[in-house]
CSV table of C-alpha atoms in Angstrom, one decimal:
chain,number,residue,atom,x,y,z
A,3,MET,CA,22.7,-59.5,35.4
A,4,GLN,CA,23.8,-61.7,32.9
A,5,TYR,CA,20.8,-64.6,31.5
A,6,ILE,CA,21.1,-68.0,31.1
A,7,THR,CA,18.0,-68.6,29.0
A,8,PRO,CA,18.3,-72.3,29.4
A,9,ASP,CA,19.0,-72.1,33.1
A,10,LEU,CA,16.1,-70.0,33.5
A,11,CYS,CA,13.8,-72.8,31.1
A,12,ASP,CA,15.2,-75.7,33.5
A,13,ALA,CA,13.9,-73.3,36.4
A,14,TYR,CA,10.5,-72.0,35.0
A,15,PRO,CA,9.4,-74.8,32.5
A,16,ASP,CA,6.5,-72.4,31.4
A,17,VAL,CA,8.0,-69.7,30.3
A,18,LEU,CA,7.3,-68.9,26.1
A,19,VAL,CA,10.2,-69.5,24.0
A,20,VAL,CA,10.2,-67.3,21.2
A,21,ASP,CA,10.8,-69.9,17.6
A,22,PRO,CA,15.3,-69.5,16.8
A,23,VAL,CA,15.2,-67.2,14.1
A,24,PHE,CA,17.0,-64.2,15.7
A,25,SER,CA,21.0,-63.7,15.7
A,26,ASN,CA,22.8,-61.5,18.4
A,27,PHE,CA,24.2,-58.5,16.6
A,28,GLY,CA,24.6,-56.0,20.2
A,29,GLY,CA,27.5,-55.5,22.4
A,30,ARG,CA,25.8,-57.7,25.3
A,31,ASP,CA,25.6,-61.2,24.9
A,32,SER,CA,22.6,-61.2,27.6
A,33,PHE,CA,19.8,-59.2,28.4
A,34,GLY,CA,16.7,-59.3,30.0
A,35,GLY,CA,13.4,-57.1,31.0
A,36,GLU,CA,9.9,-55.6,31.3
A,37,MET,CA,8.9,-55.7,27.5
A,38,VAL,CA,8.2,-52.6,25.8
A,39,THR,CA,6.3,-53.3,22.0
A,40,ILE,CA,6.1,-51.1,18.8
A,41,LYS,CA,4.0,-52.1,15.8
A,42,CYS,CA,5.7,-50.7,12.8
A,43,PHE,CA,6.8,-51.8,8.9
A,44,GLU,CA,9.5,-50.4,7.5
A,45,ASP,CA,9.0,-47.0,9.5
A,46,ASN,CA,11.4,-46.7,12.3
A,47,SER,CA,10.1,-43.6,13.8
A,48,ARG,CA,8.3,-44.8,16.9
A,49,VAL,CA,11.5,-46.9,17.4
A,50,LYS,CA,13.6,-43.1,17.4
A,51,GLU,CA,10.5,-41.8,19.9
A,52,GLN,CA,11.4,-44.7,22.3
A,53,VAL,CA,15.1,-44.9,22.2
A,54,GLU,CA,15.0,-41.3,23.5
A,55,GLU,CA,13.3,-42.8,27.0
A,56,ASN,CA,14.6,-43.9,29.8
A,57,GLY,CA,14.8,-47.6,29.2
A,58,THR,CA,16.2,-48.4,32.7
A,59,GLY,CA,15.5,-52.6,33.0
A,60,LYS,CA,13.4,-52.7,30.5
A,61,VAL,CA,13.5,-54.0,26.5
A,62,LEU,CA,12.4,-52.4,23.2
A,63,VAL,CA,10.2,-55.2,21.4
A,64,VAL,CA,10.2,-53.9,17.8
A,65,ASP,CA,7.4,-56.2,15.5
A,66,GLY,CA,8.5,-55.1,11.9
A,67,GLY,CA,6.5,-57.8,10.3
A,68,GLY,CA,9.5,-60.2,9.5
A,69,SER,CA,10.5,-57.4,6.8
A,70,LEU,CA,13.7,-58.0,5.1
A,71,ARG,CA,14.0,-55.1,3.2
A,72,ARG,CA,14.8,-51.7,5.2
A,73,ALA,CA,16.4,-51.6,8.7
A,74,LEU,CA,14.5,-50.4,11.7
A,75,LEU,CA,17.3,-49.5,13.8
A,76,GLY,CA,21.1,-48.1,13.1
A,77,ASP,CA,23.9,-47.3,15.8
A,78,MET,CA,22.5,-44.0,16.0
A,79,LEU,CA,19.8,-45.1,17.7
A,80,ALA,CA,21.4,-48.5,19.1
A,81,GLU,CA,24.0,-45.7,20.8
A,82,LYS,CA,20.8,-43.1,22.3
A,83,ALA,CA,19.3,-46.4,23.4
A,84,ALA,CA,22.3,-47.3,25.3
A,85,ARG,CA,22.8,-44.1,26.6
A,86,ASN,CA,19.1,-43.8,28.1
A,87,GLY,CA,19.6,-47.3,29.4
A,88,TRP,CA,17.8,-49.5,27.7
A,89,GLU,CA,18.7,-53.2,28.2
A,90,GLY,CA,18.5,-54.3,24.7
A,91,ILE,CA,16.2,-54.6,21.5
A,92,VAL,CA,14.9,-57.3,20.0
A,93,VAL,CA,13.7,-56.4,16.1
A,94,TYR,CA,11.5,-58.4,14.1
A,95,GLY,CA,13.0,-57.4,11.2
A,96,CYS,CA,16.3,-55.6,10.0
A,97,ILE,CA,19.0,-54.0,11.6
A,98,ARG,CA,22.1,-52.1,10.1
A,99,ASP,CA,25.3,-50.8,11.2
A,100,VAL,CA,25.7,-54.0,12.3
A,101,ASP,CA,29.7,-53.1,13.3
A,102,VAL,CA,28.7,-50.5,15.7
A,103,ILE,CA,26.2,-51.9,17.1
A,104,ALA,CA,28.2,-54.5,17.9
A,105,GLN,CA,30.5,-52.3,20.2
A,106,THR,CA,27.6,-50.8,21.8
A,107,ASP,CA,26.4,-51.6,25.7
A,108,LEU,CA,23.0,-52.9,24.2
A,109,GLY,CA,21.3,-56.5,23.5
A,110,VAL,CA,20.9,-56.1,19.7
A,111,GLN,CA,18.8,-59.2,18.9
A,112,ALA,CA,17.0,-59.7,15.2
A,113,LEU,CA,16.0,-61.4,12.3
A,114,ALA,CA,19.3,-60.2,9.6
A,115,SER,CA,21.0,-57.1,8.7
A,116,HIS,CA,20.2,-54.6,5.9
A,117,PRO,CA,22.1,-51.2,4.6
A,118,MET,CA,19.0,-49.5,3.4
A,119,LYS,CA,17.4,-47.2,6.2
A,120,THR,CA,13.5,-46.6,6.8
A,121,ASP,CA,11.0,-43.7,5.7
A,122,LYS,CA,10.1,-41.5,8.2
A,123,ARG,CA,6.5,-41.4,8.2
A,124,GLY,CA,5.4,-41.1,11.9
A,125,VAL,CA,3.6,-44.5,11.2
A,126,GLY,CA,3.5,-46.9,14.3
A,127,ASP,CA,1.9,-48.4,17.3
A,128,ILE,CA,3.4,-48.1,21.0
A,129,ASN,CA,2.7,-50.8,23.7
A,130,VAL,CA,0.3,-52.8,22.1
A,131,GLU,CA,0.5,-56.5,21.8
A,132,VAL,CA,2.5,-58.2,18.9
A,133,THR,CA,2.7,-61.3,18.1
A,134,PHE,CA,5.2,-63.1,15.7
A,135,CYS,CA,7.5,-66.3,15.8
A,136,GLY,CA,4.9,-68.5,18.4
A,137,VAL,CA,5.0,-66.0,20.8
A,138,THR,CA,2.5,-63.0,21.9
A,139,PHE,CA,4.7,-60.3,23.5
A,140,ARG,CA,2.6,-57.9,26.4
A,141,PRO,CA,3.7,-54.8,27.1
A,142,GLY,CA,4.5,-54.8,30.9
A,143,ASP,CA,5.2,-58.8,30.9
A,144,TYR,CA,9.0,-59.7,30.9
A,145,LEU,CA,11.9,-60.5,28.4
A,146,TYR,CA,14.8,-62.4,28.5
A,147,ALA,CA,17.4,-63.1,25.9
A,148,ASP,CA,21.3,-64.4,25.0
A,149,ASN,CA,22.8,-66.7,22.5
A,150,ASN,CA,20.5,-69.7,23.1
A,151,GLY,CA,17.4,-67.5,22.2
A,152,ILE,CA,14.7,-65.3,23.7
A,153,ILE,CA,12.2,-66.3,26.5
A,154,VAL,CA,9.0,-64.4,27.5
A,155,SER,CA,7.6,-64.8,30.5
A,156,ASP,CA,4.2,-63.0,32.3
A,157,GLN,CA,6.8,-62.3,35.6
A,158,PRO,CA,10.3,-61.3,36.2
A,159,LEU,CA,12.3,-64.5,36.6
A,160,LYS,CA,15.7,-64.9,39.2
A,161,MET,CA,18.6,-66.5,37.8
A,162,PRO,CA,18.5,-70.1,39.9
A,163,GLY,CA,21.2,-71.1,42.2
């Protein structure tokens, strides 16, 4: 499904718009679905666990605290997410292996790229409310993203027309 966030904003003026600090790194320019959230800091253990689950119709939102010191997603986890049906991943932090991720059938938006992997300490929370970039992301709400930006809604949205 192709989502166009300006059209969704016009049709649903009450959507929340995430501050425009993300770049699109994935093989899909547009993605959307029900949110699953993770709160972690420089440890992607929970990201690894979640991408192994069935993600059909879902978007993984990773609150990495905005860290620019470690990558919370790399090519192997992105490829696993794509194989397991995830629509996309939004990382409030960094990713790596961007050339491979750009060829992966997965939407990926993040703050930046960084070559350093994380430590694996098994630390992080799954399906908790997280807040960054002016928006609170609640598990079970919906996120839509394209090259224009990221929007959040408490209900599923349909493209107008």
